[in-house]
Amino acid sequence: GGDGVVPVAVEVVTGEDAVTAADTLAVEGTPIRVLDCYSIKPIDEAALRSAAAETRGIVTVEDHWPEGGLGDAVLGALADDSRRPPVRKLTVRDMPVSGKPAELTHAAGIDADAIVTAARQLAAAAR
């Protein structure tokens, strides 16, 4: 695979965080690309297979439970792809809290900081 890690974002609230994370990592010399999966059914298998062939890892980011969301759709689409890099799912867990969107994405671990951390971990593991 290639050098970058691709965070895959599906929700508007996480899309901006994915772009922010990409900007942060680019400054550090770890280029990543953001693939906006606007739909998980149908999912863009061609784009995902391209990402799998060109990167060292995929980070899925979504404002959704871990089960049955984007991460599972990505893993399913790439299940038979021998080039599939590691996939890290950033999702919402049970969170009985309320607040502003930025506070909630941070509390859920799906904000730009969480994306940067996951991308760094995948990039380091692939070296």
Coordinates of N, CA and C in Angstrom, one line a residue:
G1 N 0.8 -1.2 0.0 CA 0.0 0.0 0.0 C 0.8 1.2 0.0
G2 N 0.2 2.4 -0.1 CA 0.9 3.6 -0.1 C 1.2 4.2 1.3
D3 N 1.6 5.4 1.3 CA 2.1 6.0 2.6 C 1.0 6.5 3.5
G4 N -0.1 7.0 2.9 CA -1.1 7.6 3.8 C -2.1 6.7 4.5
V5 N -2.8 7.3 5.4 CA -3.9 6.7 6.1 C -5.1 7.4 5.7
V6 N -6.2 6.7 5.4 CA -7.4 7.4 4.9 C -8.4 7.4 6.0
P7 N -8.8 8.5 6.6 CA -10.0 8.5 7.5 C -11.2 8.6 6.6
V8 N -12.1 7.8 6.9 CA -13.4 7.8 6.1 C -14.5 8.4 6.9
A9 N -15.1 9.4 6.5 CA -16.1 10.1 7.3 C -17.5 10.0 6.6
V10 N -18.5 9.8 7.3 CA -19.9 9.8 6.8 C -20.8 10.9 7.2
E11 N -20.6 11.3 8.4 CA -21.5 12.4 9.0 C -20.9 13.8 8.8
V12 N -21.7 14.7 8.6 CA -21.3 16.1 8.5 C -20.5 16.5 9.7
V13 N -21.0 16.1 10.9 CA -20.3 16.5 12.1 C -18.9 15.9 12.2
T14 N -18.6 14.8 11.6 CA -17.3 14.2 11.6 C -16.5 14.6 10.4
G15 N -17.2 14.9 9.3 CA -16.5 15.3 8.1 C -15.5 16.5 8.3
E16 N -16.0 17.5 9.0 CA -15.1 18.7 9.3 C -14.0 18.2 10.2
D17 N -14.2 17.4 11.1 CA -13.1 16.9 12.0 C -12.1 16.1 11.2
A18 N -12.6 15.3 10.2 CA -11.7 14.5 9.3 C -10.8 15.5 8.5
V19 N -11.3 16.5 8.0 CA -10.5 17.5 7.2 C -9.5 18.2 8.2
T20 N -10.0 18.6 9.4 CA -9.0 19.2 10.3 C -7.9 18.2 10.7
A21 N -8.2 17.0 10.9 CA -7.2 16.0 11.2 C -6.2 15.8 10.0
A22 N -6.8 15.8 8.8 CA -5.9 15.7 7.6 C -5.0 16.9 7.5
D23 N -5.4 18.1 7.8 CA -4.6 19.3 7.8 C -3.5 19.2 8.9
T24 N -3.9 18.7 10.1 CA -2.9 18.6 11.1 C -1.8 17.6 10.8
L25 N -2.2 16.4 10.2 CA -1.2 15.4 9.9 C -0.4 15.8 8.7
A26 N -0.9 16.6 7.8 CA -0.1 17.0 6.6 C 1.0 17.9 7.1
V27 N 0.8 18.8 8.1 CA 1.8 19.6 8.6 C 2.9 18.8 9.2
E28 N 2.5 17.6 9.8 CA 3.5 16.7 10.5 C 4.2 15.8 9.5
G29 N 3.8 15.9 8.2 CA 4.4 15.0 7.2 C 3.8 13.7 7.0
T30 N 2.6 13.5 7.6 CA 1.8 12.3 7.4 C 0.6 12.6 6.6
P31 N 0.7 12.6 5.2 CA -0.5 12.9 4.4 C -1.5 11.9 4.5
I32 N -2.8 12.3 4.7 CA -3.9 11.4 4.6 C -4.9 12.0 3.7
R33 N -5.9 11.2 3.3 CA -6.9 11.7 2.5 C -8.3 11.4 3.1
V34 N -9.2 12.3 2.9 CA -10.6 12.1 3.4 C -11.5 11.6 2.3
L35 N -12.1 10.5 2.5 CA -13.1 9.9 1.6 C -14.4 10.0 2.2
D36 N -15.3 10.8 1.6 CA -16.6 11.1 2.2 C -17.6 10.0 1.7
C37 N -17.9 9.1 2.6 CA -18.9 8.0 2.2 C -20.3 8.6 2.6
Y38 N -20.9 9.2 1.6 CA -22.2 9.8 1.8 C -23.3 8.7 2.0
S39 N -23.0 7.5 1.7 CA -24.0 6.4 1.8 C -23.3 5.1 2.1
I40 N -23.9 4.3 3.0 CA -23.3 3.0 3.2 C -24.1 1.9 2.5
K41 N -25.2 2.3 1.9 CA -25.9 1.4 1.0 C -26.6 2.1 -0.1
P42 N -26.0 2.1 -1.3 CA -24.8 1.3 -1.6 C -23.6 2.1 -1.2
I43 N -22.6 1.3 -0.9 CA -21.3 1.9 -0.5 C -20.4 1.9 -1.7
D44 N -19.5 2.9 -1.8 CA -18.7 3.0 -3.0 C -17.5 2.1 -2.9
E45 N -17.7 0.8 -3.3 CA -16.7 -0.2 -3.2 C -15.4 0.1 -4.0
A46 N -15.6 0.8 -5.2 CA -14.4 1.1 -6.0 C -13.5 2.1 -5.3
A47 N -14.1 3.1 -4.6 CA -13.3 4.1 -3.9 C -12.6 3.4 -2.7
L48 N -13.3 2.5 -2.0 CA -12.7 1.8 -0.9 C -11.6 0.9 -1.3
R49 N -11.8 0.2 -2.4 CA -10.7 -0.7 -2.9 C -9.5 0.1 -3.3
S50 N -9.7 1.3 -3.9 CA -8.6 2.1 -4.3 C -7.9 2.6 -3.0
A51 N -8.6 2.9 -2.0 CA -8.0 3.3 -0.7 C -7.2 2.2 -0.1
A52 N -7.8 1.0 -0.2 CA -7.1 -0.2 0.4 C -5.8 -0.5 -0.3
A53 N -5.8 -0.2 -1.6 CA -4.6 -0.5 -2.4 C -3.5 0.6 -2.2
E54 N -3.9 1.8 -1.8 CA -3.0 3.0 -1.8 C -2.6 3.4 -0.4
T55 N -3.1 2.8 0.6 CA -2.8 3.3 1.9 C -2.4 2.2 2.9
R56 N -1.9 2.7 4.1 CA -1.5 1.8 5.1 C -2.5 1.5 6.2
G57 N -3.6 2.2 6.1 CA -4.7 2.1 7.1 C -5.9 2.9 6.7
I58 N -7.0 2.5 7.2 CA -8.3 3.2 7.0 C -8.9 3.4 8.4
V59 N -9.3 4.7 8.7 CA -10.0 5.1 9.9 C -11.4 5.4 9.5
T60 N -12.4 4.7 10.0 CA -13.7 5.1 9.8 C -14.2 5.9 11.0
V61 N -14.9 7.0 10.7 CA -15.4 7.9 11.7 C -16.9 8.2 11.5
E62 N -17.6 7.9 12.6 CA -19.1 8.1 12.4 C -19.8 8.4 13.7
D63 N -20.9 9.1 13.6 CA -21.7 9.4 14.7 C -22.8 8.3 14.7
H64 N -22.3 7.1 15.1 CA -23.2 5.9 15.0 C -22.6 4.9 16.0
W65 N -23.4 3.9 16.3 CA -23.0 2.8 17.2 C -21.9 2.0 16.4
P66 N -21.1 1.2 17.1 CA -20.1 0.4 16.4 C -20.6 -0.7 15.5
E67 N -21.8 -1.2 15.8 CA -22.4 -2.3 15.0 C -23.3 -1.7 14.0
G68 N -23.1 -2.3 12.8 CA -24.1 -2.0 11.7 C -23.9 -0.6 11.0
G69 N -22.8 0.0 11.2 CA -22.6 1.3 10.6 C -21.5 1.3 9.5
L70 N -20.9 2.5 9.3 CA -19.9 2.6 8.3 C -18.8 1.7 8.4
G71 N -18.2 1.6 9.6 CA -17.1 0.7 9.8 C -17.4 -0.7 9.4
D72 N -18.5 -1.2 9.8 CA -18.9 -2.6 9.4 C -19.1 -2.7 7.8
A73 N -19.6 -1.6 7.2 CA -19.8 -1.6 5.8 C -18.5 -1.6 5.1
V74 N -17.5 -0.9 5.6 CA -16.2 -0.8 5.0 C -15.5 -2.2 5.1
L75 N -15.6 -2.8 6.3 CA -15.0 -4.1 6.5 C -15.7 -5.1 5.6
G76 N -17.0 -5.1 5.4 CA -17.7 -6.0 4.6 C -17.3 -5.8 3.1
A77 N -17.2 -4.6 2.7 CA -16.8 -4.3 1.3 C -15.4 -4.8 0.9
L78 N -14.6 -4.8 1.9 CA -13.2 -5.1 1.7 C -12.8 -6.5 2.2
A79 N -13.8 -7.3 2.6 CA -13.6 -8.6 3.3 C -12.7 -9.5 2.4
D80 N -12.9 -9.5 1.1 CA -12.2 -10.5 0.3 C -11.1 -9.8 -0.5
D81 N -10.7 -8.6 -0.1 CA -9.6 -7.9 -0.7 C -8.3 -8.2 0.0
S82 N -7.4 -8.9 -0.7 CA -6.1 -9.3 0.0 C -5.2 -8.1 0.3
R83 N -5.5 -6.9 -0.3 CA -4.7 -5.7 0.0 C -5.3 -4.9 1.1
R84 N -6.3 -5.4 1.8 CA -7.0 -4.6 2.8 C -6.0 -4.2 3.9
P85 N -5.8 -2.9 4.2 CA -5.0 -2.5 5.3 C -5.8 -2.6 6.6
P86 N -5.1 -2.4 7.7 CA -5.9 -2.4 9.0 C -7.0 -1.3 9.0
V87 N -8.1 -1.6 9.6 CA -9.2 -0.6 9.6 C -9.5 -0.4 11.1
R88 N -9.5 0.9 11.5 CA -9.8 1.3 12.9 C -11.2 2.1 12.8
K89 N -12.1 1.6 13.6 CA -13.4 2.2 13.7 C -13.5 3.2 14.9
L90 N -13.8 4.5 14.6 CA -14.1 5.4 15.6 C -15.6 5.6 15.6
T91 N -16.3 5.3 16.7 CA -17.8 5.3 16.8 C -18.2 5.8 18.1
V92 N -19.5 6.1 18.2 CA -20.1 6.5 19.4 C -20.5 5.3 20.3
R93 N -20.2 5.4 21.6 CA -20.5 4.4 22.6 C -21.7 5.0 23.3
D94 N -22.2 4.2 24.3 CA -23.3 4.7 25.2 C -22.8 6.0 25.9
M95 N -23.5 7.1 25.6 CA -23.1 8.4 26.2 C -24.3 9.1 26.8
P96 N -24.6 9.0 28.0 CA -25.7 9.7 28.6 C -25.3 11.2 28.9
V97 N -24.9 11.9 27.9 CA -24.5 13.3 28.1 C -25.2 14.2 27.1
S98 N -25.2 15.5 27.4 CA -25.7 16.4 26.4 C -24.7 17.6 26.3
G99 N -24.7 18.3 25.3 CA -23.8 19.4 25.1 C -23.7 19.9 23.7
K100 N -22.8 20.8 23.4 CA -22.6 21.3 22.1 C -22.0 20.2 21.2
P101 N -22.2 20.3 19.9 CA -21.7 19.3 19.0 C -20.2 19.0 19.2
A102 N -19.3 20.0 19.3 CA -17.9 19.8 19.5 C -17.6 19.1 20.8
E103 N -18.4 19.4 21.9 CA -18.2 18.7 23.1 C -18.6 17.2 23.0
L104 N -19.7 17.0 22.3 CA -20.1 15.6 22.2 C -19.2 14.8 21.3
T105 N -18.7 15.3 20.2 CA -17.8 14.6 19.4 C -16.5 14.3 20.1
H106 N -16.0 15.2 21.0 CA -14.8 15.0 21.8 C -15.1 13.9 22.8
A107 N -16.2 14.0 23.5 CA -16.6 13.0 24.5 C -16.7 11.6 23.9
A108 N -17.2 11.5 22.7 CA -17.4 10.3 22.0 C -16.1 9.7 21.4
G109 N -15.1 10.5 21.3 CA -13.9 10.1 20.7 C -13.9 10.0 19.2
I110 N -14.7 10.9 18.6 CA -14.8 10.9 17.1 C -14.4 12.3 16.6
D111 N -13.7 13.1 17.4 CA -13.3 14.4 16.9 C -11.9 14.4 16.2
A112 N -11.5 15.5 15.8 CA -10.2 15.6 15.0 C -9.0 15.0 15.8
D113 N -9.0 15.3 17.1 CA -7.9 14.7 17.9 C -7.9 13.2 17.9
A114 N -9.1 12.6 18.0 CA -9.2 11.2 18.0 C -8.8 10.6 16.6
I115 N -9.2 11.3 15.6 CA -8.8 10.9 14.2 C -7.3 10.9 14.0
V116 N -6.7 12.0 14.5 CA -5.2 12.2 14.4 C -4.5 11.0 15.2
T117 N -5.0 10.8 16.4 CA -4.4 9.7 17.2 C -4.5 8.3 16.5
A118 N -5.7 8.0 16.0 CA -5.9 6.7 15.3 C -5.0 6.6 14.1
A119 N -4.9 7.7 13.3 CA -4.1 7.7 12.1 C -2.7 7.5 12.4
R120 N -2.2 8.2 13.4 CA -0.8 8.0 13.8 C -0.5 6.6 14.3
Q121 N -1.4 6.0 15.0 CA -1.2 4.6 15.5 C -1.2 3.7 14.3
L122 N -2.1 3.8 13.3 CA -2.1 2.9 12.2 C -0.8 3.1 11.3
A123 N -0.4 4.4 11.2 CA 0.8 4.7 10.4 C 2.1 4.1 11.0
A124 N 2.1 4.2 12.4 CA 3.3 3.7 13.1 C 3.3 2.1 13.0
A125 N 2.1 1.5 13.2 CA 2.1 0.1 13.1 C 2.4 -0.5 11.8
A126 N 2.2 0.3 10.7 CA 2.5 -0.2 9.3 C 3.9 0.0 8.9
R127 N 4.7 0.7 9.7 CA 6.1 0.9 9.4 C 7.0 -0.3 9.5

